[in-house]
XYZ file of C-alpha atoms in Angstrom:
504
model
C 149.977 156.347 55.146
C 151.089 157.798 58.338
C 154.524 155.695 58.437
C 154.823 155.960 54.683
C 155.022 159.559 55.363
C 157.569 159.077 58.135
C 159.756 156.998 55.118
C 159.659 160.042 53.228
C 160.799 162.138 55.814
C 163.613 160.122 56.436
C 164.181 159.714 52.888
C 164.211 163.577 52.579
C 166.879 164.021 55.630
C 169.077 161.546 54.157
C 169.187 163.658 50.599
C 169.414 167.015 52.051
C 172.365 166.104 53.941
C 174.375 165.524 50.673
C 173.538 168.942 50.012
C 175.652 170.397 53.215
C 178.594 167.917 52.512
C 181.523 169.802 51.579
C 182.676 167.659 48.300
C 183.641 169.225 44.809
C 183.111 165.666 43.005
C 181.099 165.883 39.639
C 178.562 163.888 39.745
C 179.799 161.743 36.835
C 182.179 160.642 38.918
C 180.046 159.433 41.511
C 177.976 157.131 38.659
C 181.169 155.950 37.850
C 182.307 154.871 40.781
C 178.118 153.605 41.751
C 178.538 151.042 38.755
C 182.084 149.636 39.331
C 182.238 145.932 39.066
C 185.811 146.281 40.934
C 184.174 148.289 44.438
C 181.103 145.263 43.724
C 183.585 142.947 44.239
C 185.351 144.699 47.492
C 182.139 144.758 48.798
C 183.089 141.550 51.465
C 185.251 143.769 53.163
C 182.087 146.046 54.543
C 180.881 143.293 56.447
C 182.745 144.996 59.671
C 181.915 148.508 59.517
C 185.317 149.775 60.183
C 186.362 148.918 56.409
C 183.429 151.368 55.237
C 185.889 154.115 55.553
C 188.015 154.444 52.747
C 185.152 152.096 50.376
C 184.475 154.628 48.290
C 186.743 157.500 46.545
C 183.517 160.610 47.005
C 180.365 160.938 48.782
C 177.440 160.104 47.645
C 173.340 159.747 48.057
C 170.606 158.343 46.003
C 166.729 158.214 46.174
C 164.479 156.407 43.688
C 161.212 155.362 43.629
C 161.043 151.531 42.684
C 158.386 149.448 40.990
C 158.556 145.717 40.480
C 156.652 142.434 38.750
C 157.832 139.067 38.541
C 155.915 135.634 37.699
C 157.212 132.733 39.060
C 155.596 129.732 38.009
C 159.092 127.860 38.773
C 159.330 128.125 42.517
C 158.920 125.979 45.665
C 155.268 126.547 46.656
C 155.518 128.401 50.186
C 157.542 131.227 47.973
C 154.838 132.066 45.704
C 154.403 132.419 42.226
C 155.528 135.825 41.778
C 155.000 139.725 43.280
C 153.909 143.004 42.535
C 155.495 145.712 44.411
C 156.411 149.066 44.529
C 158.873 150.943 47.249
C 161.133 154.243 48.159
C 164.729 153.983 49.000
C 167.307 156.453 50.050
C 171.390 155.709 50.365
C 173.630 157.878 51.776
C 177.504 157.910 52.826
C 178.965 160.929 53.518
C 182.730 161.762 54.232
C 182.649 164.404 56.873
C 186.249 164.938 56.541
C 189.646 162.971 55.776
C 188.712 160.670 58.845
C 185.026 160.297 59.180
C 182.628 158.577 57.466
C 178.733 158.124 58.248
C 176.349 155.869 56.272
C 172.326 155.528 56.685
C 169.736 153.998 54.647
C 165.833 154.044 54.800
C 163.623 152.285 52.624
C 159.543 151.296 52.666
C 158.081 148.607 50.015
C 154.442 146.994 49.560
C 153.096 144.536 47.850
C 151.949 141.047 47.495
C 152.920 137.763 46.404
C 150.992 135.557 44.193
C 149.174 132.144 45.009
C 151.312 131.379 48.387
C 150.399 128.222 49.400
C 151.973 125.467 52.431
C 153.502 128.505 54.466
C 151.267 131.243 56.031
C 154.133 132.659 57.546
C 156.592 135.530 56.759
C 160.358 135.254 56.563
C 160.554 131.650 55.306
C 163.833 131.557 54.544
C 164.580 132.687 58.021
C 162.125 130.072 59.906
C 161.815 127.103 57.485
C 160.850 124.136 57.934
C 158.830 125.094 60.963
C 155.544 127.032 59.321
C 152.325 126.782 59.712
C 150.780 125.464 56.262
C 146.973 124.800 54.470
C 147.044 123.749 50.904
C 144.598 126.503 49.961
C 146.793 129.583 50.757
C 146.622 132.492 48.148
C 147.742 135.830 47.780
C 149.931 137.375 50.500
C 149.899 141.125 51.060
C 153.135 142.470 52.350
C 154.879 145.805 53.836
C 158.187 146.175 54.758
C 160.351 148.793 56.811
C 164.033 149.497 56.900
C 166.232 151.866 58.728
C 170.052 151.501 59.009
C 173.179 153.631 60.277
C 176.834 153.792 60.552
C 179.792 155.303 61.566
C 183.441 154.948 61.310
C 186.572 156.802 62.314
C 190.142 156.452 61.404
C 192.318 156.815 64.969
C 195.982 157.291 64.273
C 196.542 153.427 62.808
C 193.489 152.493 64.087
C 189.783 152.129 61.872
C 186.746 151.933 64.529
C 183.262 151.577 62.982
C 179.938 150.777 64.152
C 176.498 150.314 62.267
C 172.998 148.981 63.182
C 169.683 148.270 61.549
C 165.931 147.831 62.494
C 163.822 145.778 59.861
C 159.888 145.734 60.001
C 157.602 143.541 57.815
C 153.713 142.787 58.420
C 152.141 140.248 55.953
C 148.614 139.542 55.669
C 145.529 138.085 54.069
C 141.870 139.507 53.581
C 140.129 136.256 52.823
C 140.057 132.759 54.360
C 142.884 131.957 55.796
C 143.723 134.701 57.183
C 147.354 135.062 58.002
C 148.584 138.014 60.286
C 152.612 138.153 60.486
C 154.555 140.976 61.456
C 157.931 140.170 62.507
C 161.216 142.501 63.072
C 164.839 142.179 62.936
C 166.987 144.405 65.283
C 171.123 143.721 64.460
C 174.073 145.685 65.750
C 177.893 145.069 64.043
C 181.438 146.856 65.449
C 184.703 146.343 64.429
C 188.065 147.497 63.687
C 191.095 147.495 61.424
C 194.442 148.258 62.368
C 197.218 149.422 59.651
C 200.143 146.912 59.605
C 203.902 148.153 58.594
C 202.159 150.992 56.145
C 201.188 147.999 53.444
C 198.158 145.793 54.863
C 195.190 146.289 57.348
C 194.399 143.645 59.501
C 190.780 143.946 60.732
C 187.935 141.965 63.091
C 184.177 142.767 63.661
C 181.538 141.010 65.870
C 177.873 141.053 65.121
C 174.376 140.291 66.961
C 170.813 140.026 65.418
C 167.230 140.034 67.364
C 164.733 138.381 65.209
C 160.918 137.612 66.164
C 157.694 136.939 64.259
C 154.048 136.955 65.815
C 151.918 134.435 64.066
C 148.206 134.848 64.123
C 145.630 132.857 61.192
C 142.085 133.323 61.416
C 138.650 132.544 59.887
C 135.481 134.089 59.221
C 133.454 131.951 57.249
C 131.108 129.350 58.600
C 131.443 126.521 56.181
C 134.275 125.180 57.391
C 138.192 125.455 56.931
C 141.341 123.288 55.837
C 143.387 121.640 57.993
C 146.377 123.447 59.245
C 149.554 121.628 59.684
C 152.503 122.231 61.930
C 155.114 121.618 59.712
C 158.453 119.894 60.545
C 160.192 119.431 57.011
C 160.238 118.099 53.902
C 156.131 117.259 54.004
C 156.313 115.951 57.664
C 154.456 117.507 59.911
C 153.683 116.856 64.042
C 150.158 115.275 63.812
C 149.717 115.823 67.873
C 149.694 119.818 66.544
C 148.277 120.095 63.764
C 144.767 121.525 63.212
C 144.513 122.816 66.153
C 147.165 125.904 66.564
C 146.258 129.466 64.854
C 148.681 130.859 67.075
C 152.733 131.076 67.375
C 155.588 133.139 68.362
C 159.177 133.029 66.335
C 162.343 134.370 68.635
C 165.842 133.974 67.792
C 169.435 135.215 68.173
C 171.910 135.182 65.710
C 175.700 136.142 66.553
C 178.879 136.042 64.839
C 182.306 137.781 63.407
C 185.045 137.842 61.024
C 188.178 138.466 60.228
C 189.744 140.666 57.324
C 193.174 141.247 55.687
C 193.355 143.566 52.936
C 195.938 145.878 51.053
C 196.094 149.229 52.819
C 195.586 151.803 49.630
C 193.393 149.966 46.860
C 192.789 147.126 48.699
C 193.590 145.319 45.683
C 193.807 142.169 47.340
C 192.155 140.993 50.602
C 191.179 137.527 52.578
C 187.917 137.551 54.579
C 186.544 135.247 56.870
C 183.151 134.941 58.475
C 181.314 132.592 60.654
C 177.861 133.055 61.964
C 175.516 131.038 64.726
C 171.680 131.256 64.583
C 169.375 130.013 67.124
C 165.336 130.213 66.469
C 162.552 128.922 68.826
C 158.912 128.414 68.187
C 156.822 128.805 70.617
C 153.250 128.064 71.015
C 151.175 130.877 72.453
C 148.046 129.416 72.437
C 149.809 126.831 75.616
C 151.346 128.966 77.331
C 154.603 129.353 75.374
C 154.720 125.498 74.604
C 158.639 125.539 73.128
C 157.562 123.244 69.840
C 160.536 123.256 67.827
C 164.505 124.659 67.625
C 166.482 125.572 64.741
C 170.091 125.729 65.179
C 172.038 127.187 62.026
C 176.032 128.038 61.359
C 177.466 129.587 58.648
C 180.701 129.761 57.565
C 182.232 132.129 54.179
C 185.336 132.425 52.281
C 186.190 135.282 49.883
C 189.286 136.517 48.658
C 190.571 138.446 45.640
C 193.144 139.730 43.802
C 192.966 143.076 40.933
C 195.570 144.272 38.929
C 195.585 147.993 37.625
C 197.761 149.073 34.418
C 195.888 152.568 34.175
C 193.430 151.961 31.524
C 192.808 148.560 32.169
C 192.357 146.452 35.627
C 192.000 142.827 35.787
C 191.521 140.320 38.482
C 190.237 137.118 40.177
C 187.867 136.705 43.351
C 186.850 133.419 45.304
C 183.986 133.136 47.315
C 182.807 130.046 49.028
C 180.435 129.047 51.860
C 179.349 125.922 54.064
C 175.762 126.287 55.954
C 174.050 123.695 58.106
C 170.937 124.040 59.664
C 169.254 121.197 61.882
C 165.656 121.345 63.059
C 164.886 120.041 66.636
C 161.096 118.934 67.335
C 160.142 118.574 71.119
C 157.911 115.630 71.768
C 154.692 115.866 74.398
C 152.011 114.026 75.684
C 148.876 115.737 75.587
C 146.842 114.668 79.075
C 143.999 117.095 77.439
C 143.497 119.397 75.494
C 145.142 122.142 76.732
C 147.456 120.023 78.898
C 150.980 119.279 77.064
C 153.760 117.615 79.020
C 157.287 117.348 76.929
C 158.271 113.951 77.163
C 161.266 114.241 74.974
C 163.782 115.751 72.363
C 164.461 114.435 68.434
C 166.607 116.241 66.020
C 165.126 115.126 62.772
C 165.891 117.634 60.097
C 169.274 118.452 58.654
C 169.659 120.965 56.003
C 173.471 121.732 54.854
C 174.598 123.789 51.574
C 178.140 124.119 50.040
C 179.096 126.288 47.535
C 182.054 128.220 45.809
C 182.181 130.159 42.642
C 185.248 131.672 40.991
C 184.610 134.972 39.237
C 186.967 136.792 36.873
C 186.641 140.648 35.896
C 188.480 142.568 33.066
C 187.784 146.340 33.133
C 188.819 148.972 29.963
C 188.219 152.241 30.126
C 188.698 154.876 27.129
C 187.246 158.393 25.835
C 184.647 158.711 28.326
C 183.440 154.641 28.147
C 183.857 152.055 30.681
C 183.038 148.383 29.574
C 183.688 145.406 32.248
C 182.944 141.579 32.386
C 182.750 139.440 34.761
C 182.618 135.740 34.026
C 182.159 133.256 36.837
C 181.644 129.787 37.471
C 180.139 128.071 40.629
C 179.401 124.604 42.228
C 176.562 123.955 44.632
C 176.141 120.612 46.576
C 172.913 120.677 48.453
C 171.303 118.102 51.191
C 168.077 118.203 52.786
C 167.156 115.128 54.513
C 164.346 113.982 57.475
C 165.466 111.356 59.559
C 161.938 109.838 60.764
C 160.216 108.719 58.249
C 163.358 109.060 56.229
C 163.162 111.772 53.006
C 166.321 112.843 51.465
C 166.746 115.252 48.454
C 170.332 116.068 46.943
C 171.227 117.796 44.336
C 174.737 119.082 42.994
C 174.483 122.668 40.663
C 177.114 123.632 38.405
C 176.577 127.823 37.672
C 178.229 129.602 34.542
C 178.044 132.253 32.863
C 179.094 136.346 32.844
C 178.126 139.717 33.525
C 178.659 143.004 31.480
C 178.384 146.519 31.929
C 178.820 149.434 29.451
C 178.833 152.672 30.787
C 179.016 156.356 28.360
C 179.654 159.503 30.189
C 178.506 162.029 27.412
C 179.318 165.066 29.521
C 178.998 166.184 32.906
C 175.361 165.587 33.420
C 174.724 162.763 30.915
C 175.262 159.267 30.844
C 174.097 155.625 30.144
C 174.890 152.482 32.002
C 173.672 149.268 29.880
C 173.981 145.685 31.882
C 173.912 142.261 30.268
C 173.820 138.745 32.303
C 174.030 135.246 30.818
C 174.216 132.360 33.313
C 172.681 128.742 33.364
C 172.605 126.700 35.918
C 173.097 122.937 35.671
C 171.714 119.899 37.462
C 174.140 117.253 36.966
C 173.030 114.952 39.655
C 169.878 114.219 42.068
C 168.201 111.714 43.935
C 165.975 112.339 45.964
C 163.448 109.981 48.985
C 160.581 111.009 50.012
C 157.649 109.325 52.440
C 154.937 108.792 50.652
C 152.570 107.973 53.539
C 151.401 111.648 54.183
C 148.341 113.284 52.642
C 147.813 113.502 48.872
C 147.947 117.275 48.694
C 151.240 117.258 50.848
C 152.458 114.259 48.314
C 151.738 116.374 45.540
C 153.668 119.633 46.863
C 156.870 118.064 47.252
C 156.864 116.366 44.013
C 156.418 119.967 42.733
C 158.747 121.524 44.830
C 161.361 118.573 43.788
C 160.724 119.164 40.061
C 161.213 123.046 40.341
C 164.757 122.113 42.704
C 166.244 119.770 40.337
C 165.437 121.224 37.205
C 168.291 122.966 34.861
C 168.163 126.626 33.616
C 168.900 129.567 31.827
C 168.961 132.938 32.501
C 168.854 136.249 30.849
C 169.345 140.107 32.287
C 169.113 143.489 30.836
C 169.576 146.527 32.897
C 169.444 150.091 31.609
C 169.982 153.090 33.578
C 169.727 156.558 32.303
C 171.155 159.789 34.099
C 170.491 163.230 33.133
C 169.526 166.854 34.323
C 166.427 169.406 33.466
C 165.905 172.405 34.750
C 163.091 171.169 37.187
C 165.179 167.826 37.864
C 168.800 167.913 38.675
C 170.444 164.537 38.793
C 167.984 162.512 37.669
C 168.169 158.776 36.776
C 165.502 156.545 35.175
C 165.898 152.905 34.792
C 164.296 149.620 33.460
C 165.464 146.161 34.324
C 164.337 142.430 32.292
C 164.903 139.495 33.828
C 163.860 135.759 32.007
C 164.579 132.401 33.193
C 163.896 129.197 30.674
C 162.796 125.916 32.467
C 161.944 122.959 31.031
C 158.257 123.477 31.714
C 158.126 127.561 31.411
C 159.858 130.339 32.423
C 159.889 132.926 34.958
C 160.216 136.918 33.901
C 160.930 139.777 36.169
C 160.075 143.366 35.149
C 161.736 146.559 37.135
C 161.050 150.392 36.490
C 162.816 152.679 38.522
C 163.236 156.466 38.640
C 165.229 158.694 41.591
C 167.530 161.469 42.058
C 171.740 160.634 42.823
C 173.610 163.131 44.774
């Protein structure tokens, strides 16, 4: 209670500094602008925090209180099967005058998530494959911290920005096992943009992220306990490690940058370009900071666009495309007891690598007070996981279609409605995938699972309403509800969202 209370106050110093900004914008203007597919899409650009000036047309901050539950029957096991949550957030950018602009966010959410099983860590997306897994798992509970800044400043041709963020999450379970994870992210980005011949800006930005996770699993009962595995990917595991360890340490450095070119008024068009470099070690406390295992990651995005504006109507075309490869490194020892380990070697074994692009269209009308905009897209995805020894391979190749729309009624200067529609499916149009079969049944068992849920084709469905309005004890007010359902084969998954806050 005594942090969610420092959220709050925060939260509260975020909103009362819209009141002191010195901005005659209506605040239907600032909805307008909130929902724009077109500022959505030039959203790439504020990867380098020099670009955040000149984003937006008026200032703005918002608070809302958030509430959330999803079942997700279709999911890889070590994600769950679903969450119940509920969270604060506050957003604010603020134009202190015609060349300053400051940004800040804080946010707090808890929860849990459903039946987590074969991962009793946090952050898997961050540290996988190396968790520490059981096949009796259950439900996770979760809080999660969030504090980020910014600040740019337009110097004669010159754009300078900075921005940072801290990230806090503990995770934890009451009953056998007992899973303690609290982990933080600490990540720092400048950059610049210069103006070029009064037309284009030509910008660059370099960014650094601390990550660690403390890993701690416990029991209290006396009748015994499953084994834990050290997992190394795709149901491999080190057999030397396993069912012994309870403890491990997570620490990694990411770095990277990225270049921009954009057009210097609307930025109507623009080219960016991003690479990024991750490097994660485990550790094993328990032996003295054993190093068991390295993940080595890169990254590397695409996205450009092009918009057209003829008043009442803007159209336009955006790509974006990425390539990311990640390859797990186990270190290989010789245990002369047993709490003796000697490395006697080095293996990469796991390979990971995703490509993807998706082409996205928008067509915009606006008239009499109503906005309507959709967005159609269409993606590929080619994905390969593979271990090398015993050999497993899974790939799949996604095709991703569909379209987004957005209506949006301004009935006067207080009043409006924003209604959101989303179609897409997603289609499987080949896999194969090899597995080794020579593990435990239960571990057998998950991956057939997980491979079923991966490979499978679906559709999905979207509704999002948001109302805004103003009573005399409420100015500003905005209430919300958001549907989410996704067909499978074998079931569906559903999301539910409320959400209620204050925009300034």
């Amino acid at each position: 209670m005594k942090n969610f209370r420092s959220i709050l106050f925060l939260l509260t110093t975020l909103t009362g500094a819209a009141f002191q900004a010195q901005v005659n914008d209506t605040i239907m203007e600032k909805v307008r602008e909130e929902y724009s597919y077109e500022r959505l899409f030039k959203n790439n650009l504020t990867s380098n925090p020099a670009n955040m000036h000149g984003a937006r047309k008026y200032s703005i901050t918002t608070f809302k209180l958030v509430t959330e539950h999803t079942d997700t029957p279709n999911e890889i096991q070590q994600k769950g099967k679903g969450k119940n949550l509920w969270g604060a957030e506050a957003h604010s950018l603020q134009m202190l005058d015609p060349k300053t602009t400051v940004w800040g966010s804080a946010s707090y959410t808890q929860g849990k998530t459903k039946h987590m099983v074969w991962n009793e860590n946090a952050d898997y997306d961050l540290i996988y494959p190396y968790v520490a897994a059981d096949s009796v798992g259950g439900d996770m509970k979760f809080e999660n911290y969030s504090f980020s800044g910014g600040y740019s400043r337009a110097i004669n041709s010159y754009t300078v920005g900075i921005t940072g963020s801290y990230r806090a999450n503990l995770s934890y379970r009451d009953i056998d096992p007992r899973p303690k994870n609290t982990s933080a992210n600490f990540s720092l980005t400048v950059g610049a943009n210069k103006l070029m011949f009064e037309k284009f800006r030509i910008g660059a930005y370099a960014e650094g992220e601390k990550y660690t996770q403390k890993h701690d699993l416990s029991f209290v009962s006396n009748q015994g306990f499953p084994t834990i595995y050290n997992m190394s990917g795709m149901g491999n595991y080190n057999e030397l490690l396993s069912g012994k360890l309870r403890q491990a340490y997570y620490e990694g450095w990411s770095y990277g940058g990225g270049l921009q070119i954009f057009e210097a008024n609307n930025r109507n068009w623009y080219l960016n370009v991003g690479l990024k470099k991750l490097i994660l070690d485990k550790l094993l406390t328990e032996y003295t900071d054993l190093n068991a295992s390295k993940i080595d990651e890169q990254r590397m995005n695409l996205s450009l666009g092009k918009l057209f504006d003829t008043g009442k109507l803007v159209w336009g075309i955006f790509a974006d495309g990425s390539i990311t490869e990640r390859k797990g490194t186990e270190n290989l020892f010789l245990n002369e007891n047993s709490r003796n380990y000697i490395q006697i070697g080095t293996v990469e074994r796991y390979n990971h690598k995703i490509t993807n692009a998706i082409i996205k269209g928008l067509l915009q009308i606006e008239n009499a007070g109503v906005k309507s905009s959709l967005a159609p897209f269409f993606g590929w995805i080619q994905e390969t996981e593979k271990y090398s020894n015993p050999r497993s391979v899974v790939e799949l190749n996604r095709m991703v279609y569909g379209a987004d729309y957005r209506w949006l009624k301004t009935f006067s200067r207080d009043l409006a409605l924003s209604v959101s529609l989303g179609l897409s499916v997603t289609d499987v149009y080949k896999k194969n995938a090899l597995f080794n079969n020579s593990g435990k049944p239960a571990v057998n068992q998950m991956l057939q699972e997980n491979y079923a849920f991966q490979s499978s084709d679906f559709w999905q469905a979207r509704v999002d309403v948001n109302f805004h309005f103003s009573l005399p004890v409420i100015k500003n007010a905005f209430a919300g509800g958001k549907i989410m359902y996704s067909n499978f084969q074998n079931g569906n998954n559903t999301l539910f969202a409320a959400t209620i806050g204050a925009i300034f």
